[in-house]
């Protein structure tokens, strides 16, 4: 294993940790590590691996927002509540960098549902929001692991 592959592997591990505990930009670190490797090996297989792995990350980043949003809508959480959660999530991102988006989203859902339904009825919507955040992290983690698996296959093919 070359020194570049060791550095890339460390970036990928830190990227996975950043996906699980969103303090670091996990998927950005993963794509950066894969790009570093593709530039270093500079072969058609290396660039193909980078393209496939990046595609996994991009689709995962899109799906992590679409699917939980649809599940919340199917659970009866109205679009206005989702918008409130999103807006408070954006504010939360700046108040508590990175993880504040999740905390703000959940608090925004709770506040909007409490205003709409009352204190007792806001709980189920907030529970659905918590599940949606967890599902979002799992989707991003799955995409990141697929990207890393693609890299491992590429390393084996090149060596």
Tab-separated table of N, CA and C in Angstrom:
chain	number	residue	atom	x	y	z
A	1	UNK	N	0.854	-1.175	0.000
A	1	UNK	CA	0.000	0.000	0.000
A	1	UNK	C	0.896	1.232	0.000
A	2	UNK	N	0.642	2.127	-0.956
A	2	UNK	CA	1.462	3.328	-1.080
A	2	UNK	C	1.090	4.349	-0.006
A	3	UNK	N	1.941	5.350	0.141
A	3	UNK	CA	1.660	6.396	1.122
A	3	UNK	C	0.410	7.187	0.742
A	4	UNK	N	0.174	7.358	-0.551
A	4	UNK	CA	-1.048	8.044	-0.994
A	4	UNK	C	-2.278	7.249	-0.597
A	5	UNK	N	-2.232	5.937	-0.765
A	5	UNK	CA	-3.372	5.100	-0.392
A	5	UNK	C	-3.627	5.142	1.115
A	6	UNK	N	-2.574	5.263	1.903
A	6	UNK	CA	-2.737	5.375	3.358
A	6	UNK	C	-3.417	6.697	3.696
A	7	UNK	N	-2.981	7.780	3.068
A	7	UNK	CA	-3.595	9.091	3.308
A	7	UNK	C	-5.060	9.069	2.866
A	8	UNK	N	-5.320	8.480	1.699
A	8	UNK	CA	-6.696	8.384	1.202
A	8	UNK	C	-7.543	7.553	2.160
A	9	UNK	N	-7.017	6.434	2.624
A	9	UNK	CA	-7.759	5.595	3.564
A	9	UNK	C	-8.085	6.365	4.841
A	10	UNK	N	-7.149	7.158	5.343
A	10	UNK	CA	-7.411	7.982	6.529
A	10	UNK	C	-8.487	9.026	6.253
A	11	UNK	N	-8.435	9.647	5.076
A	11	UNK	CA	-9.476	10.613	4.703
A	11	UNK	C	-10.846	9.937	4.635
A	12	UNK	N	-10.884	8.724	4.112
A	12	UNK	CA	-12.149	8.001	4.006
A	12	UNK	C	-12.697	7.634	5.382
A	13	UNK	N	-11.819	7.219	6.273
A	13	UNK	CA	-12.260	6.879	7.634
A	13	UNK	C	-12.784	8.124	8.347
A	14	UNK	N	-12.055	9.229	8.241
A	14	UNK	CA	-12.512	10.478	8.858
A	14	UNK	C	-13.813	10.932	8.193
A	15	UNK	N	-13.940	10.718	6.892
A	15	UNK	CA	-15.171	11.054	6.190
A	15	UNK	C	-16.356	10.260	6.699
A	16	UNK	N	-16.163	8.978	6.944
A	16	UNK	CA	-17.242	8.142	7.499
A	16	UNK	C	-17.623	8.640	8.889
A	17	UNK	N	-16.626	8.978	9.690
A	17	UNK	CA	-16.925	9.532	11.018
A	17	UNK	C	-17.697	10.847	10.891
A	18	UNK	N	-17.361	11.646	9.871
A	18	UNK	CA	-18.065	12.897	9.637
A	18	UNK	C	-19.505	12.696	9.185
A	19	UNK	N	-19.779	11.567	8.532
A	19	UNK	CA	-21.159	11.257	8.151
A	19	UNK	C	-21.947	10.851	9.385
A	20	UNK	N	-21.352	10.041	10.230
A	20	UNK	CA	-22.046	9.533	11.418
A	20	UNK	C	-22.246	10.639	12.452
A	21	UNK	N	-21.202	11.390	12.728
A	21	UNK	CA	-21.273	12.510	13.670
A	21	UNK	C	-20.952	13.759	12.852
A	22	UNK	N	-21.977	14.438	12.361
A	22	UNK	CA	-21.747	15.498	11.370
A	22	UNK	C	-21.075	16.751	11.926
A	23	UNK	N	-19.850	16.584	12.379
A	23	UNK	CA	-19.051	17.722	12.809
A	23	UNK	C	-18.093	18.089	11.684
A	24	UNK	N	-17.692	17.096	10.916
A	24	UNK	CA	-16.825	17.287	9.756
A	24	UNK	C	-17.649	17.071	8.485
A	25	UNK	N	-17.235	17.676	7.391
A	25	UNK	CA	-17.948	17.444	6.124
A	25	UNK	C	-17.578	16.074	5.554
A	26	UNK	N	-18.272	15.053	6.002
A	26	UNK	CA	-17.906	13.678	5.694
A	26	UNK	C	-17.824	13.354	4.221
A	27	UNK	N	-18.877	13.629	3.475
A	27	UNK	CA	-18.863	13.250	2.055
A	27	UNK	C	-17.864	14.091	1.271
A	28	UNK	N	-17.637	15.321	1.693
A	28	UNK	CA	-16.634	16.154	1.012
A	28	UNK	C	-15.246	15.549	1.209
A	29	UNK	N	-14.946	15.087	2.413
A	29	UNK	CA	-13.650	14.448	2.671
A	29	UNK	C	-13.499	13.166	1.859
A	30	UNK	N	-14.582	12.419	1.730
A	30	UNK	CA	-14.531	11.174	0.958
A	30	UNK	C	-14.242	11.470	-0.512
A	31	UNK	N	-14.976	12.415	-1.079
A	31	UNK	CA	-14.754	12.765	-2.488
A	31	UNK	C	-13.354	13.347	-2.678
A	32	UNK	N	-12.888	14.155	-1.731
A	32	UNK	CA	-11.533	14.715	-1.832
A	32	UNK	C	-10.479	13.606	-1.804
A	33	UNK	N	-10.663	12.632	-0.921
A	33	UNK	CA	-9.733	11.509	-0.871
A	33	UNK	C	-9.733	10.701	-2.155
A	34	UNK	N	-10.913	10.471	-2.694
A	34	UNK	CA	-11.011	9.719	-3.945
A	34	UNK	C	-10.386	10.481	-5.110
A	35	UNK	N	-10.572	11.804	-5.124
A	35	UNK	CA	-9.958	12.628	-6.165
A	35	UNK	C	-8.438	12.602	-6.047
A	36	UNK	N	-7.930	12.699	-4.828
A	36	UNK	CA	-6.486	12.608	-4.604
A	36	UNK	C	-5.939	11.299	-5.159
A	37	UNK	N	-6.640	10.205	-4.878
A	37	UNK	CA	-6.199	8.892	-5.360
A	37	UNK	C	-6.259	8.824	-6.887
A	38	UNK	N	-7.344	9.320	-7.480
A	38	UNK	CA	-7.482	9.267	-8.937
A	38	UNK	C	-6.395	10.082	-9.627
A	39	UNK	N	-6.072	11.239	-9.068
A	39	UNK	CA	-5.003	12.066	-9.633
A	39	UNK	C	-3.664	11.351	-9.504
A	40	UNK	N	-3.452	10.707	-8.365
A	40	UNK	CA	-2.176	10.014	-8.125
A	40	UNK	C	-1.990	8.825	-9.064
A	41	UNK	N	-3.021	7.972	-9.202
A	41	UNK	CA	-2.858	6.790	-10.059
A	41	UNK	C	-2.975	7.155	-11.529
A	42	UNK	N	-3.787	8.150	-11.845
A	42	UNK	CA	-3.941	8.684	-13.195
A	42	UNK	C	-4.076	7.598	-14.265
A	43	UNK	N	-4.999	6.671	-14.021
A	43	UNK	CA	-5.317	5.638	-15.001
A	43	UNK	C	-6.803	5.717	-15.316
A	44	UNK	N	-7.192	5.058	-16.385
A	44	UNK	CA	-8.615	5.065	-16.734
A	44	UNK	C	-9.440	4.375	-15.648
A	45	UNK	N	-8.893	3.337	-15.045
A	45	UNK	CA	-9.602	2.664	-13.949
A	45	UNK	C	-9.733	3.609	-12.765
A	46	UNK	N	-8.694	4.334	-12.439
A	46	UNK	CA	-8.737	5.283	-11.336
A	46	UNK	C	-9.804	6.346	-11.545
A	47	UNK	N	-9.885	6.887	-12.743
A	47	UNK	CA	-10.893	7.917	-13.022
A	47	UNK	C	-12.292	7.328	-13.093
A	48	UNK	N	-12.416	6.102	-13.582
A	48	UNK	CA	-13.717	5.449	-13.595
A	48	UNK	C	-14.200	5.188	-12.166
A	49	UNK	N	-13.296	4.731	-11.322
A	49	UNK	CA	-13.634	4.512	-9.907
A	49	UNK	C	-14.067	5.829	-9.269
A	50	UNK	N	-13.335	6.896	-9.537
A	50	UNK	CA	-13.695	8.200	-8.987
A	50	UNK	C	-15.089	8.626	-9.463
A	51	UNK	N	-15.369	8.439	-10.744
A	51	UNK	CA	-16.676	8.832	-11.289
A	51	UNK	C	-17.813	8.025	-10.664
A	52	UNK	N	-17.626	6.722	-10.545
A	52	UNK	CA	-18.669	5.863	-9.965
A	52	UNK	C	-18.885	6.204	-8.488
A	53	UNK	N	-17.794	6.329	-7.756
A	53	UNK	CA	-17.888	6.625	-6.321
A	53	UNK	C	-18.519	7.997	-6.087
A	54	UNK	N	-18.142	8.973	-6.888
A	54	UNK	CA	-18.729	10.308	-6.756
A	54	UNK	C	-20.210	10.280	-7.097
A	55	UNK	N	-20.588	9.466	-8.058
A	55	UNK	CA	-22.006	9.319	-8.397
A	55	UNK	C	-22.788	8.771	-7.210
A	56	UNK	N	-22.227	7.783	-6.529
A	56	UNK	CA	-22.880	7.261	-5.315
A	56	UNK	C	-23.077	8.376	-4.286
A	57	UNK	N	-22.050	9.174	-4.076
A	57	UNK	CA	-22.115	10.242	-3.077
A	57	UNK	C	-23.148	11.303	-3.482
A	58	UNK	N	-23.157	11.678	-4.758
A	58	UNK	CA	-24.099	12.703	-5.218
A	58	UNK	C	-25.537	12.203	-5.097
A	59	UNK	N	-25.790	10.986	-5.572
A	59	UNK	CA	-27.151	10.448	-5.450
A	59	UNK	C	-27.553	10.288	-3.983
A	60	UNK	N	-26.638	9.861	-3.144
A	60	UNK	CA	-26.926	9.746	-1.722
A	60	UNK	C	-27.260	11.094	-1.109
A	61	UNK	N	-26.549	12.131	-1.542
A	61	UNK	CA	-26.820	13.476	-1.021
A	61	UNK	C	-28.194	13.982	-1.448
A	62	UNK	N	-28.637	13.611	-2.623
A	62	UNK	CA	-29.967	14.009	-3.087
A	62	UNK	C	-31.040	13.196	-2.367
A	63	UNK	N	-30.847	11.893	-2.329
A	63	UNK	CA	-31.852	10.999	-1.750
A	63	UNK	C	-32.019	11.230	-0.257
A	64	UNK	N	-30.951	11.636	0.435
A	64	UNK	CA	-31.044	11.830	1.893
A	64	UNK	C	-32.002	12.948	2.274
A	65	UNK	N	-32.322	13.829	1.330
A	65	UNK	CA	-33.309	14.877	1.594
A	65	UNK	C	-34.683	14.506	1.052
A	66	UNK	N	-34.731	13.854	-0.098
A	66	UNK	CA	-36.008	13.561	-0.753
A	66	UNK	C	-36.800	12.494	0.002
A	67	UNK	N	-36.183	11.383	0.302
A	67	UNK	CA	-36.906	10.257	0.901
A	67	UNK	C	-37.453	10.582	2.296
A	68	UNK	N	-36.648	11.111	3.207
A	68	UNK	CA	-37.230	11.448	4.520
A	68	UNK	C	-38.344	12.498	4.417
A	69	UNK	N	-38.214	13.441	3.502
A	69	UNK	CA	-39.266	14.442	3.325
A	69	UNK	C	-40.569	13.821	2.881
A	70	UNK	N	-40.476	12.875	1.979
A	70	UNK	CA	-41.683	12.167	1.530
A	70	UNK	C	-42.281	11.325	2.644
A	71	UNK	N	-41.428	10.702	3.443
A	71	UNK	CA	-41.937	9.893	4.561
A	71	UNK	C	-42.642	10.765	5.589
A	72	UNK	N	-42.108	11.963	5.820
A	72	UNK	CA	-42.769	12.877	6.748
A	72	UNK	C	-44.121	13.323	6.193
A	73	UNK	N	-44.164	13.614	4.907
A	73	UNK	CA	-45.428	14.014	4.295
A	73	UNK	C	-46.435	12.871	4.363
A	74	UNK	N	-45.977	11.646	4.133
A	74	UNK	CA	-46.875	10.482	4.205
A	74	UNK	C	-47.378	10.256	5.633
A	75	UNK	N	-46.601	10.689	6.625
A	75	UNK	CA	-47.014	10.538	8.022
A	75	UNK	C	-47.968	11.649	8.457
A	76	UNK	N	-48.289	12.546	7.528
A	76	UNK	CA	-49.250	13.590	7.846
A	76	UNK	C	-48.641	14.889	8.328
A	77	UNK	N	-47.333	15.008	8.215
A	77	UNK	CA	-46.684	16.258	8.596
A	77	UNK	C	-46.808	17.196	7.391
A	78	UNK	N	-47.521	18.340	7.551
A	78	UNK	CA	-47.760	19.206	6.402
A	78	UNK	C	-46.502	19.917	5.912
A	79	UNK	N	-46.572	20.366	4.675
A	79	UNK	CA	-45.435	21.043	4.046
A	79	UNK	C	-45.032	22.295	4.837
A	80	UNK	N	-45.987	23.010	5.395
A	80	UNK	CA	-45.655	24.217	6.169
A	80	UNK	C	-44.793	23.864	7.384
A	81	UNK	N	-45.060	22.725	7.976
A	81	UNK	CA	-44.245	22.280	9.111
A	81	UNK	C	-42.839	21.922	8.649
A	82	UNK	N	-42.737	21.281	7.489
A	82	UNK	CA	-41.418	20.944	6.943
A	82	UNK	C	-40.629	22.206	6.610
A	83	UNK	N	-41.315	23.200	6.066
A	83	UNK	CA	-40.651	24.469	5.760
A	83	UNK	C	-40.153	25.122	7.050
A	84	UNK	N	-40.997	25.117	8.083
A	84	UNK	CA	-40.584	25.685	9.374
A	84	UNK	C	-39.372	24.933	9.916
A	85	UNK	N	-39.402	23.611	9.833
A	85	UNK	CA	-38.265	22.817	10.285
A	85	UNK	C	-37.009	23.136	9.500
A	86	UNK	N	-37.163	23.285	8.188
A	86	UNK	CA	-36.016	23.621	7.345
A	86	UNK	C	-35.435	24.983	7.667
A	87	UNK	N	-36.305	25.972	7.875
A	87	UNK	CA	-35.824	27.321	8.190
A	87	UNK	C	-35.117	27.373	9.543
A	88	UNK	N	-35.708	26.721	10.538
A	88	UNK	CA	-35.058	26.692	11.848
A	88	UNK	C	-33.766	25.869	11.774
A	89	UNK	N	-33.756	24.838	10.917
A	89	UNK	CA	-32.541	24.057	10.718
A	89	UNK	C	-31.410	24.896	10.146
A	90	UNK	N	-31.731	25.768	9.188
A	90	UNK	CA	-30.712	26.651	8.608
A	90	UNK	C	-30.171	27.601	9.680
A	91	UNK	N	-31.065	28.163	10.475
A	91	UNK	CA	-30.621	29.031	11.574
A	91	UNK	C	-29.756	28.228	12.553
A	92	UNK	N	-30.212	27.014	12.860
A	92	UNK	CA	-29.457	26.156	13.769
A	92	UNK	C	-28.068	25.836	13.263
A	93	UNK	N	-27.928	25.717	11.936
A	93	UNK	CA	-26.623	25.434	11.337
A	93	UNK	C	-25.616	26.531	11.678
A	94	UNK	N	-26.084	27.774	11.723
A	94	UNK	CA	-25.179	28.881	12.022
A	94	UNK	C	-24.993	29.085	13.523
A	95	UNK	N	-25.989	28.700	14.307
A	95	UNK	CA	-25.884	28.837	15.754
A	95	UNK	C	-24.986	27.747	16.328
A	96	UNK	N	-25.220	26.511	15.896
A	96	UNK	CA	-24.395	25.368	16.291
A	96	UNK	C	-23.874	24.771	14.984
A	97	UNK	N	-22.666	25.141	14.565
A	97	UNK	CA	-22.190	24.703	13.249
A	97	UNK	C	-22.376	23.201	13.002
A	98	UNK	N	-22.828	22.896	11.828
A	98	UNK	CA	-23.053	21.584	11.243
A	98	UNK	C	-24.168	20.805	11.938
A	99	UNK	N	-24.011	20.410	13.203
A	99	UNK	CA	-25.048	19.596	13.842
A	99	UNK	C	-26.298	20.403	14.159
A	100	UNK	N	-26.171	21.716	14.158
A	100	UNK	CA	-27.317	22.570	14.436
A	100	UNK	C	-28.433	22.432	13.419
A	101	UNK	N	-28.088	22.011	12.204
A	101	UNK	CA	-29.126	21.834	11.184
A	101	UNK	C	-30.103	20.735	11.597
A	102	UNK	N	-29.595	19.670	12.197
A	102	UNK	CA	-30.463	18.580	12.635
A	102	UNK	C	-31.267	18.981	13.869
A	103	UNK	N	-30.581	19.603	14.817
A	103	UNK	CA	-31.258	20.048	16.031
A	103	UNK	C	-32.319	21.088	15.687
A	104	UNK	N	-31.964	22.047	14.837
A	104	UNK	CA	-32.908	23.078	14.433
A	104	UNK	C	-34.091	22.516	13.668
A	105	UNK	N	-33.839	21.530	12.812
A	105	UNK	CA	-34.919	20.913	12.048
A	105	UNK	C	-35.937	20.279	12.993
A	106	UNK	N	-35.443	19.523	13.948
A	106	UNK	CA	-36.343	18.843	14.893
A	106	UNK	C	-37.092	19.866	15.754
A	107	UNK	N	-36.384	20.880	16.236
A	107	UNK	CA	-37.043	21.913	17.042
A	107	UNK	C	-38.068	22.692	16.219
A	108	UNK	N	-37.744	22.958	14.961
A	108	UNK	CA	-38.686	23.657	14.091
A	108	UNK	C	-39.940	22.847	13.832
A	109	UNK	N	-39.775	21.537	13.639
A	109	UNK	CA	-40.931	20.646	13.462
A	109	UNK	C	-41.785	20.665	14.726
A	110	UNK	N	-41.133	20.537	15.874
A	110	UNK	CA	-41.871	20.512	17.131
A	110	UNK	C	-42.630	21.824	17.347
A	111	UNK	N	-41.955	22.940	17.134
A	111	UNK	CA	-42.601	24.242	17.367
A	111	UNK	C	-43.783	24.448	16.420
A	112	UNK	N	-43.609	24.101	15.158
A	112	UNK	CA	-44.700	24.285	14.192
A	112	UNK	C	-45.876	23.365	14.511
A	113	UNK	N	-45.593	22.131	14.878
A	113	UNK	CA	-46.670	21.196	15.195
A	113	UNK	C	-47.330	21.540	16.527
A	114	UNK	N	-46.560	22.052	17.448
A	114	UNK	CA	-47.152	22.472	18.726
A	114	UNK	C	-48.100	23.641	18.500
A	115	UNK	N	-47.689	24.553	17.640
A	115	UNK	CA	-48.551	25.696	17.316
A	115	UNK	C	-49.808	25.222	16.578
A	116	UNK	N	-49.637	24.259	15.692
A	116	UNK	CA	-50.756	23.794	14.867
A	116	UNK	C	-51.695	22.872	15.633
A	117	UNK	N	-51.134	21.938	16.425
A	117	UNK	CA	-51.938	20.884	17.039
A	117	UNK	C	-52.030	20.951	18.560
A	118	UNK	N	-51.139	21.696	19.192
A	118	UNK	CA	-51.101	21.707	20.646
A	118	UNK	C	-49.939	20.865	21.158
A	119	UNK	N	-49.677	20.991	22.433
A	119	UNK	CA	-48.498	20.354	23.030
A	119	UNK	C	-48.544	18.826	22.966
A	120	UNK	N	-49.677	18.238	23.256
A	120	UNK	CA	-49.755	16.769	23.294
A	120	UNK	C	-49.642	16.141	21.908
A	121	UNK	N	-50.226	16.772	20.925
A	121	UNK	CA	-50.253	16.196	19.581
A	121	UNK	C	-48.974	16.469	18.791
A	122	UNK	N	-48.098	17.315	19.289
A	122	UNK	CA	-46.856	17.634	18.573
A	122	UNK	C	-45.836	16.509	18.676
A	123	UNK	N	-45.975	15.663	19.678
A	123	UNK	CA	-45.005	14.581	19.897
A	123	UNK	C	-44.847	13.622	18.737
A	124	UNK	N	-45.947	13.077	18.162
A	124	UNK	CA	-45.787	12.140	17.047
A	124	UNK	C	-45.073	12.747	15.837
A	125	UNK	N	-45.375	13.991	15.520
A	125	UNK	CA	-44.697	14.638	14.390
A	125	UNK	C	-43.216	14.799	14.669
A	126	UNK	N	-42.883	15.129	15.903
A	126	UNK	CA	-41.480	15.277	16.276
A	126	UNK	C	-40.772	13.927	16.222
A	127	UNK	N	-41.462	12.873	16.626
A	127	UNK	CA	-40.889	11.529	16.529
A	127	UNK	C	-40.622	11.170	15.079
A	128	UNK	N	-41.558	11.494	14.191
A	128	UNK	CA	-41.340	11.239	12.763
A	128	UNK	C	-40.149	12.043	12.248
A	129	UNK	N	-39.979	13.270	12.758
A	129	UNK	CA	-38.842	14.095	12.350
A	129	UNK	C	-37.526	13.473	12.806
A	130	UNK	N	-37.491	12.961	14.042
A	130	UNK	CA	-36.284	12.283	14.540
A	130	UNK	C	-35.945	11.067	13.687
A	131	UNK	N	-36.974	10.298	13.339
A	131	UNK	CA	-36.754	9.129	12.481
A	131	UNK	C	-36.246	9.564	11.107
A	132	UNK	N	-36.794	10.666	10.597
A	132	UNK	CA	-36.365	11.159	9.291
A	132	UNK	C	-34.902	11.577	9.307
A	133	UNK	N	-34.468	12.227	10.383
A	133	UNK	CA	-33.065	12.626	10.499
A	133	UNK	C	-32.178	11.382	10.557
A	134	UNK	N	-32.569	10.401	11.342
A	134	UNK	CA	-31.797	9.155	11.418
A	134	UNK	C	-31.744	8.438	10.079
A	135	UNK	N	-32.866	8.408	9.381
A	135	UNK	CA	-32.917	7.761	8.071
A	135	UNK	C	-32.034	8.510	7.076
A	136	UNK	N	-32.003	9.835	7.187
A	136	UNK	CA	-31.163	10.652	6.323
A	136	UNK	C	-29.683	10.314	6.526
A	137	UNK	N	-29.280	10.167	7.775
A	137	UNK	CA	-27.892	9.809	8.077
A	137	UNK	C	-27.577	8.412	7.535
A	138	UNK	N	-28.513	7.473	7.674
A	138	UNK	CA	-28.290	6.120	7.149
A	138	UNK	C	-28.153	6.118	5.631
A	139	UNK	N	-28.939	6.930	4.947
A	139	UNK	CA	-28.833	7.010	3.492
A	139	UNK	C	-27.459	7.547	3.100
A	140	UNK	N	-27.029	8.623	3.761
A	140	UNK	CA	-25.718	9.196	3.458
A	140	UNK	C	-24.596	8.216	3.786
A	141	UNK	N	-24.740	7.484	4.890
A	141	UNK	CA	-23.740	6.494	5.266
A	141	UNK	C	-23.670	5.372	4.233
A	142	UNK	N	-24.826	4.902	3.780
A	142	UNK	CA	-24.851	3.856	2.758
A	142	UNK	C	-24.172	4.305	1.475
A	143	UNK	N	-24.444	5.527	1.042
A	143	UNK	CA	-23.814	6.056	-0.170
A	143	UNK	C	-22.304	6.174	0.016
A	144	UNK	N	-21.878	6.637	1.194
A	144	UNK	CA	-20.445	6.770	1.470
A	144	UNK	C	-19.760	5.404	1.483
A	145	UNK	N	-20.413	4.423	2.070
A	145	UNK	CA	-19.824	3.071	2.096
A	145	UNK	C	-19.746	2.466	0.700
A	146	UNK	N	-20.742	2.723	-0.129
A	146	UNK	CA	-20.674	2.253	-1.525
A	146	UNK	C	-19.509	2.918	-2.262
A	147	UNK	N	-19.299	4.209	-2.017
A	147	UNK	CA	-18.180	4.907	-2.640
A	147	UNK	C	-16.850	4.319	-2.185
A	148	UNK	N	-16.739	4.028	-0.902
A	148	UNK	CA	-15.498	3.459	-0.375
A	148	UNK	C	-15.275	2.049	-0.906
A	149	UNK	N	-16.344	1.272	-0.990
A	149	UNK	CA	-16.227	-0.083	-1.555
A	149	UNK	C	-15.763	-0.014	-3.012
A	150	UNK	N	-16.252	0.971	-3.734
A	150	UNK	CA	-15.818	1.156	-5.128
A	150	UNK	C	-14.331	1.458	-5.171
A	151	UNK	N	-13.860	2.290	-4.246
A	151	UNK	CA	-12.433	2.606	-4.187
A	151	UNK	C	-11.609	1.362	-3.882
A	152	UNK	N	-12.077	0.554	-2.939
A	152	UNK	CA	-11.343	-0.667	-2.590
A	152	UNK	C	-11.232	-1.583	-3.812
A	153	UNK	N	-12.300	-1.722	-4.548
A	153	UNK	CA	-12.276	-2.535	-5.772
A	153	UNK	C	-11.257	-1.951	-6.758
A	154	UNK	N	-11.262	-0.631	-6.881
A	154	UNK	CA	-10.297	0.024	-7.778
A	154	UNK	C	-8.866	-0.202	-7.363
A	155	UNK	N	-8.598	-0.117	-6.070
A	155	UNK	CA	-7.227	-0.352	-5.577
A	155	UNK	C	-6.814	-1.781	-5.890
A	156	UNK	N	-7.702	-2.731	-5.676
A	156	UNK	CA	-7.365	-4.125	-5.964
A	156	UNK	C	-7.134	-4.337	-7.447
A	157	UNK	N	-7.937	-3.702	-8.300
A	157	UNK	CA	-7.787	-3.863	-9.740
A	157	UNK	C	-6.472	-3.274	-10.252
A	158	UNK	N	-6.039	-2.178	-9.652
A	158	UNK	CA	-4.816	-1.512	-10.117
A	158	UNK	C	-3.571	-2.228	-9.631
A	159	UNK	N	-3.626	-2.809	-8.435
A	159	UNK	CA	-2.423	-3.480	-7.918
A	159	UNK	C	-2.314	-4.899	-8.354
